[in-house]
Amino acid sequence: MSQAAVATTVFGAFMVATVALGLLAVRGRGGGGGGLAEWSVGGRSLGTVFIWVLMAGEGYTSFSYLGAAGWGYNYGAPVMYVVAYMSCGYAVGYVVGPVLWDYARRHGLVGITDMVAHRYGRPWLGAAVAVLATVFLLPYIQLQITGMGVVVSTVTYGAVSLEWAYFIAFAVTTGFVVVSGLRGSAWVSVLKDVLVIGTLGFLAVYVPLHYFGGYGELFERLTAERPQWLTLPGAGSGEGGRGELGVGWFASTTVLNALTVVIFPTTVAGYLGARNADALRRNAILLPAYNVLLFVPMLLGMAALFVVPGLAGAESNLALFKLVVDSLPAWAVGVIGVAAALSSIVPMAVFMLVIGTMWGRSVLSLLPRWSSGERQKLASQVVVVAAGTIALVMTYTAPNTLVRLSLVSYEGMAQLVPMLLLGLVWRRLTTAAAVCGLAAGVAVVCGLVFTGHDPVWGVNAGTVALAVNLAVALTVTWLGPREGARSGAGDPRPDEEVLARDPLPGAGAGAGAGDENEIPSVVSARG
C-alpha cells in the first residue's frame, strides 16, 4: 500500500471509532432520552476523571498542534502566554467553578445565559447574551473545521482533500453531539487524551534525537543562532502590523484570559456537568499537569526553524507536521494526525453543544411553542446542526469573514466578566449598569482590534476594554437608581435567590443533592 493509503486507512478507522464511542455514551442513560440537562450538562453526573478529560479536551484544540507550533516558529517566547493563562485560569477556576456549579444546580440552570437571565430577572438579557456569545463562538467552530482540514490533508499526503476533510469534521462531530450531548464529548475526550499524551510524549523524545542528537544540541543551536526566540518580546514582534509582544502584553493577556476562561461558555458547560463541587476542585488541581504537553508543539515549532526554514504566513502553522511527515512512517503519521484531528473535534463538539443549549434555553424558549423542556432540547439539537452548517458553509465560501471575527472573539467574551462574576457576588450592580458596561467594552475592543491597535500601549486591547467596561458599569451603578429587595424598587427577590454562594467541600455529593450540606451565602449585598 502507498503511504497515502496507509495513513488514510488509519485515519478512517479512528473516525469510525470516534463516532461509535460518542454514540455508545448514551447507553445506560436512557438511550439518548432525558431532558435538556441530561443532554447539555451530562445530567450533572460526571466525575473527576470525565470532567478532567472533557475540560482538558476542550482546552487542547487544533491550536495546540497548529497555532502553538506556528507561534513557536514565528515568535518564540511569547507563545508561552498559553501555558501561563491556562495555569492561572485553573487557579481561578478552583474558586469560581464550584460557585457557578452550585448556583446553576440550585436554580436548575444549564449555562451562562441562564445565569445572567436569573441573576438580573430579565429573560431578554439572557437571549441577548446568547446572541453575542454565538457571534464570538462561531469563529471557533470554523477554526476547528479549518484546522482539522489542514491536518487531515497533510497527514494523508493529500489523499483527502481540504474540502472533504472540512465535511468529515462537521459530520463526525454533529453525528455524536446531537445524539449524546456532553456525555458523548467526554467519552470521545478519553480517546483523544490517550492519543495526545502518547503522540506528543513520543514526539518530545523523537524529534530532538532524530534531527539534533538531543535537547542539548537543540538548545545550543537556539541560543547561538536564534536567541531572540527565547526571550520577550520574541522574534518578529512589532512587524506586519502586530504590536510588540513584550512583558506588558504577556502579563495583561495572562490576567485577561485567566479571568475569561472561567466564564467561557464551553468551560462553564464542563463545570455544570460535574457530579459535585469537589470534583471541580480536584479537577482544578490536576488540570495544570496537562499543560506540560503544550511545551512540546511550542518547542518543536522552534526546532522546525532549522529543519524546514522559510515557512511564511499560514504555512508556518504546519511546522510540526512538516517534521512528522518528513521523518515518520505512514502509519505513525496517520495516528498523530488522528490525535490532532480529535483535538479539533472535541472542542468543536462542545462549542456546538453550548451554542445549541444557549439558543434552545434562552432564545427560542421565549416563544410559547418552544418553552417546554422536551421542545427546548429538540430546539437545541436543531441549533447544533444549524451552527455547524453555518460554520461549514462559511469555511467553504467566505473563510476570511469568520477568521477576521475570531481576532476579537476571546477579548470580546472577556467583556462578560463583570456582568456575570461581579453580578453574582454584588447585588448593587444593576441591569442598566451591566448592559452599559458590556456595550462599552465590546465597542472598545472591536474598535481597537479592527483598527490594528492590539496590543495598545504595550498591553492587550481586551484588558483596556475590560477596564472601560468595569468603569462604566460602576459609574452607572453609583449614579443610577438601586435595584433589589432592600431598595424597595426593581427586583423584589431576596439576596439568597439572586446571589451566588460557595458550597462547602463535600456539598452536593450526589447529583441533585439538597441544601442541607451547604452554607449560607458568603456574599451579602451591602450596596
PDB file of N, CA and C in Angstrom, residues 81 136 140 242 249 252-253 256-257 260 263-264 405-417 438 441-450 453-456 459-466 469:
ATOM      1  N   TYR A  81       2.481  32.453  26.695  1.00  0.00           N
ATOM      2  CA  TYR A  81       1.302  33.019  27.360  1.00  0.00           C
ATOM      3  C   TYR A  81       0.195  31.983  27.494  1.00  0.00           C
ATOM      4  N   PHE A 136     -19.330  35.339  18.956  1.00  0.00           N
ATOM      5  CA  PHE A 136     -17.937  35.143  19.334  1.00  0.00           C
ATOM      6  C   PHE A 136     -17.501  33.678  19.280  1.00  0.00           C
ATOM      7  N   TYR A 140     -14.760  29.993  16.374  1.00  0.00           N
ATOM      8  CA  TYR A 140     -14.010  28.869  16.924  1.00  0.00           C
ATOM      9  C   TYR A 140     -14.404  27.558  16.250  1.00  0.00           C
ATOM     10  N   ARG A 242       1.662  43.992  13.718  1.00  0.00           N
ATOM     11  CA  ARG A 242       1.457  43.474  15.075  1.00  0.00           C
ATOM     12  C   ARG A 242       2.290  44.275  16.065  1.00  0.00           C
ATOM     13  N   TRP A 249       2.340  43.113  27.421  1.00  0.00           N
ATOM     14  CA  TRP A 249       1.348  42.318  26.682  1.00  0.00           C
ATOM     15  C   TRP A 249       1.201  40.933  27.316  1.00  0.00           C
ATOM     16  N   SER A 252      -0.682  41.220  30.762  1.00  0.00           N
ATOM     17  CA  SER A 252      -2.092  41.607  30.624  1.00  0.00           C
ATOM     18  C   SER A 252      -2.898  40.517  29.939  1.00  0.00           C
ATOM     19  N   THR A 253      -2.305  39.844  28.968  1.00  0.00           N
ATOM     20  CA  THR A 253      -3.012  38.753  28.298  1.00  0.00           C
ATOM     21  C   THR A 253      -3.236  37.586  29.238  1.00  0.00           C
ATOM     22  N   LEU A 256      -6.082  38.671  31.669  1.00  0.00           N
ATOM     23  CA  LEU A 256      -7.363  38.744  30.963  1.00  0.00           C
ATOM     24  C   LEU A 256      -7.894  37.353  30.635  1.00  0.00           C
ATOM     25  N   ASN A 257      -7.055  36.523  30.047  1.00  0.00           N
ATOM     26  CA  ASN A 257      -7.508  35.200  29.634  1.00  0.00           C
ATOM     27  C   ASN A 257      -7.793  34.286  30.820  1.00  0.00           C
ATOM     28  N   THR A 260     -11.202  35.226  31.813  1.00  0.00           N
ATOM     29  CA  THR A 260     -12.194  34.907  30.780  1.00  0.00           C
ATOM     30  C   THR A 260     -12.456  33.419  30.676  1.00  0.00           C
ATOM     31  N   ILE A 263     -15.330  31.846  32.662  1.00  0.00           N
ATOM     32  CA  ILE A 263     -16.733  32.123  32.321  1.00  0.00           C
ATOM     33  C   ILE A 263     -17.014  31.833  30.851  1.00  0.00           C
ATOM     34  N   PHE A 264     -16.014  31.285  30.149  1.00  0.00           N
ATOM     35  CA  PHE A 264     -16.224  30.916  28.753  1.00  0.00           C
ATOM     36  C   PHE A 264     -17.327  29.857  28.705  1.00  0.00           C
ATOM     37  N   LEU A 405     -13.334  37.785  12.383  1.00  0.00           N
ATOM     38  CA  LEU A 405     -14.119  37.904  13.604  1.00  0.00           C
ATOM     39  C   LEU A 405     -13.423  37.207  14.770  1.00  0.00           C
ATOM     40  N   SER A 406     -12.684  36.144  14.480  1.00  0.00           N
ATOM     41  CA  SER A 406     -12.018  35.396  15.548  1.00  0.00           C
ATOM     42  C   SER A 406     -10.963  36.240  16.255  1.00  0.00           C
ATOM     43  N   LEU A 407     -10.475  37.291  15.595  1.00  0.00           N
ATOM     44  CA  LEU A 407      -9.473  38.150  16.219  1.00  0.00           C
ATOM     45  C   LEU A 407      -9.998  38.802  17.490  1.00  0.00           C
ATOM     46  N   VAL A 408     -11.319  39.006  17.537  1.00  0.00           N
ATOM     47  CA  VAL A 408     -11.908  39.698  18.667  1.00  0.00           C
ATOM     48  C   VAL A 408     -12.684  38.762  19.583  1.00  0.00           C
ATOM     49  N   SER A 409     -12.749  37.488  19.244  1.00  0.00           N
ATOM     50  CA  SER A 409     -13.633  36.564  19.953  1.00  0.00           C
ATOM     51  C   SER A 409     -13.314  36.448  21.435  1.00  0.00           C
ATOM     52  N   TYR A 410     -12.077  36.115  21.765  1.00  0.00           N
ATOM     53  CA  TYR A 410     -11.742  35.885  23.174  1.00  0.00           C
ATOM     54  C   TYR A 410     -11.799  37.182  23.967  1.00  0.00           C
ATOM     55  N   GLU A 411     -11.274  38.253  23.374  1.00  0.00           N
ATOM     56  CA  GLU A 411     -11.305  39.533  24.061  1.00  0.00           C
ATOM     57  C   GLU A 411     -12.732  40.046  24.183  1.00  0.00           C
ATOM     58  N   GLY A 412     -13.588  39.690  23.220  1.00  0.00           N
ATOM     59  CA  GLY A 412     -14.994  40.064  23.312  1.00  0.00           C
ATOM     60  C   GLY A 412     -15.707  39.304  24.416  1.00  0.00           C
ATOM     61  N   MET A 413     -15.429  38.002  24.533  1.00  0.00           N
ATOM     62  CA  MET A 413     -16.040  37.211  25.605  1.00  0.00           C
ATOM     63  C   MET A 413     -15.613  37.718  26.978  1.00  0.00           C
ATOM     64  N   ALA A 414     -14.428  38.294  27.059  1.00  0.00           N
ATOM     65  CA  ALA A 414     -13.943  38.814  28.340  1.00  0.00           C
ATOM     66  C   ALA A 414     -14.851  39.908  28.885  1.00  0.00           C
ATOM     67  N   GLN A 415     -15.570  40.571  28.002  1.00  0.00           N
ATOM     68  CA  GLN A 415     -16.422  41.676  28.438  1.00  0.00           C
ATOM     69  C   GLN A 415     -17.652  41.192  29.215  1.00  0.00           C
ATOM     70  N   LEU A 416     -17.890  39.890  29.258  1.00  0.00           N
ATOM     71  CA  LEU A 416     -18.987  39.341  30.061  1.00  0.00           C
ATOM     72  C   LEU A 416     -18.591  39.119  31.520  1.00  0.00           C
ATOM     73  N   VAL A 417     -17.308  39.282  31.845  1.00  0.00           N
ATOM     74  CA  VAL A 417     -16.844  39.008  33.207  1.00  0.00           C
ATOM     75  C   VAL A 417     -17.552  39.870  34.253  1.00  0.00           C
ATOM     76  N   LEU A 438     -21.055  46.301  29.361  1.00  0.00           N
ATOM     77  CA  LEU A 438     -20.825  45.321  28.305  1.00  0.00           C
ATOM     78  C   LEU A 438     -20.753  45.996  26.942  1.00  0.00           C
ATOM     79  N   GLY A 441     -17.472  47.951  26.633  1.00  0.00           N
ATOM     80  CA  GLY A 441     -16.325  47.072  26.484  1.00  0.00           C
ATOM     81  C   GLY A 441     -16.229  46.453  25.104  1.00  0.00           C
ATOM     82  N   VAL A 442     -17.348  45.958  24.592  1.00  0.00           N
ATOM     83  CA  VAL A 442     -17.356  45.349  23.257  1.00  0.00           C
ATOM     84  C   VAL A 442     -17.010  46.387  22.193  1.00  0.00           C
ATOM     85  N   ALA A 443     -17.549  47.600  22.332  1.00  0.00           N
ATOM     86  CA  ALA A 443     -17.254  48.658  21.364  1.00  0.00           C
ATOM     87  C   ALA A 443     -15.769  49.007  21.360  1.00  0.00           C
ATOM     88  N   VAL A 444     -15.182  49.128  22.541  1.00  0.00           N
ATOM     89  CA  VAL A 444     -13.763  49.477  22.629  1.00  0.00           C
ATOM     90  C   VAL A 444     -12.893  48.372  22.050  1.00  0.00           C
ATOM     91  N   VAL A 445     -13.177  47.132  22.406  1.00  0.00           N
ATOM     92  CA  VAL A 445     -12.308  46.045  21.931  1.00  0.00           C
ATOM     93  C   VAL A 445     -12.432  45.881  20.417  1.00  0.00           C
ATOM     94  N   CYS A 446     -13.631  46.020  19.871  1.00  0.00           N
ATOM     95  CA  CYS A 446     -13.795  45.926  18.414  1.00  0.00           C
ATOM     96  C   CYS A 446     -13.066  47.074  17.724  1.00  0.00           C
ATOM     97  N   GLY A 447     -13.196  48.289  18.288  1.00  0.00           N
ATOM     98  CA  GLY A 447     -12.529  49.427  17.687  1.00  0.00           C
ATOM     99  C   GLY A 447     -11.019  49.281  17.673  1.00  0.00           C
ATOM    100  N   LEU A 448     -10.458  48.817  18.769  1.00  0.00           N
ATOM    101  CA  LEU A 448      -9.008  48.670  18.858  1.00  0.00           C
ATOM    102  C   LEU A 448      -8.484  47.542  17.972  1.00  0.00           C
ATOM    103  N   VAL A 449      -9.147  46.399  18.028  1.00  0.00           N
ATOM    104  CA  VAL A 449      -8.653  45.236  17.284  1.00  0.00           C
ATOM    105  C   VAL A 449      -8.793  45.441  15.779  1.00  0.00           C
ATOM    106  N   PHE A 450      -9.946  45.919  15.337  1.00  0.00           N
ATOM    107  CA  PHE A 450     -10.181  46.038  13.906  1.00  0.00           C
ATOM    108  C   PHE A 450      -9.439  47.209  13.270  1.00  0.00           C
ATOM    109  N   HIS A 453      -4.892  48.149  16.529  1.00  0.00           N
ATOM    110  CA  HIS A 453      -4.261  48.631  17.759  1.00  0.00           C
ATOM    111  C   HIS A 453      -4.351  47.587  18.872  1.00  0.00           C
ATOM    112  N   ASP A 454      -3.820  46.413  18.607  1.00  0.00           N
ATOM    113  CA  ASP A 454      -3.777  45.352  19.603  1.00  0.00           C
ATOM    114  C   ASP A 454      -2.443  44.632  19.464  1.00  0.00           C
ATOM    115  N   PRO A 455      -1.526  44.793  20.401  1.00  0.00           N
ATOM    116  CA  PRO A 455      -1.636  45.491  21.683  1.00  0.00           C
ATOM    117  C   PRO A 455      -1.715  47.014  21.513  1.00  0.00           C
ATOM    118  N   VAL A 456      -2.241  47.677  22.553  1.00  0.00           N
ATOM    119  CA  VAL A 456      -2.297  49.124  22.602  1.00  0.00           C
ATOM    120  C   VAL A 456      -1.560  49.569  23.865  1.00  0.00           C
ATOM    121  N   VAL A 459      -0.118  46.760  26.006  1.00  0.00           N
ATOM    122  CA  VAL A 459      -0.932  45.773  26.718  1.00  0.00           C
ATOM    123  C   VAL A 459      -2.037  45.260  25.804  1.00  0.00           C
ATOM    124  N   ASN A 460      -2.612  44.146  26.201  1.00  0.00           N
ATOM    125  CA  ASN A 460      -3.692  43.521  25.446  1.00  0.00           C
ATOM    126  C   ASN A 460      -4.887  44.470  25.349  1.00  0.00           C
ATOM    127  N   ALA A 461      -5.420  44.637  24.140  1.00  0.00           N
ATOM    128  CA  ALA A 461      -6.546  45.551  23.928  1.00  0.00           C
ATOM    129  C   ALA A 461      -7.765  45.127  24.738  1.00  0.00           C
ATOM    130  N   GLY A 462      -7.942  43.822  24.938  1.00  0.00           N
ATOM    131  CA  GLY A 462      -9.078  43.345  25.715  1.00  0.00           C
ATOM    132  C   GLY A 462      -9.014  43.792  27.163  1.00  0.00           C
ATOM    133  N   THR A 463      -7.792  43.954  27.698  1.00  0.00           N
ATOM    134  CA  THR A 463      -7.638  44.419  29.071  1.00  0.00           C
ATOM    135  C   THR A 463      -8.078  45.876  29.198  1.00  0.00           C
ATOM    136  N   VAL A 464      -7.708  46.686  28.213  1.00  0.00           N
ATOM    137  CA  VAL A 464      -8.141  48.086  28.196  1.00  0.00           C
ATOM    138  C   VAL A 464      -9.662  48.152  28.108  1.00  0.00           C
ATOM    139  N   ALA A 465     -10.241  47.344  27.229  1.00  0.00           N
ATOM    140  CA  ALA A 465     -11.698  47.329  27.070  1.00  0.00           C
ATOM    141  C   ALA A 465     -12.392  46.876  28.350  1.00  0.00           C
ATOM    142  N   LEU A 466     -11.808  45.888  29.035  1.00  0.00           N
ATOM    143  CA  LEU A 466     -12.407  45.404  30.279  1.00  0.00           C
ATOM    144  C   LEU A 466     -12.355  46.480  31.359  1.00  0.00           C
ATOM    145  N   ASN A 469     -15.105  48.829  30.514  1.00  0.00           N
ATOM    146  CA  ASN A 469     -16.345  48.116  30.853  1.00  0.00           C
ATOM    147  C   ASN A 469     -16.652  48.253  32.345  1.00  0.00           C
TER     148      ASN A 469
END
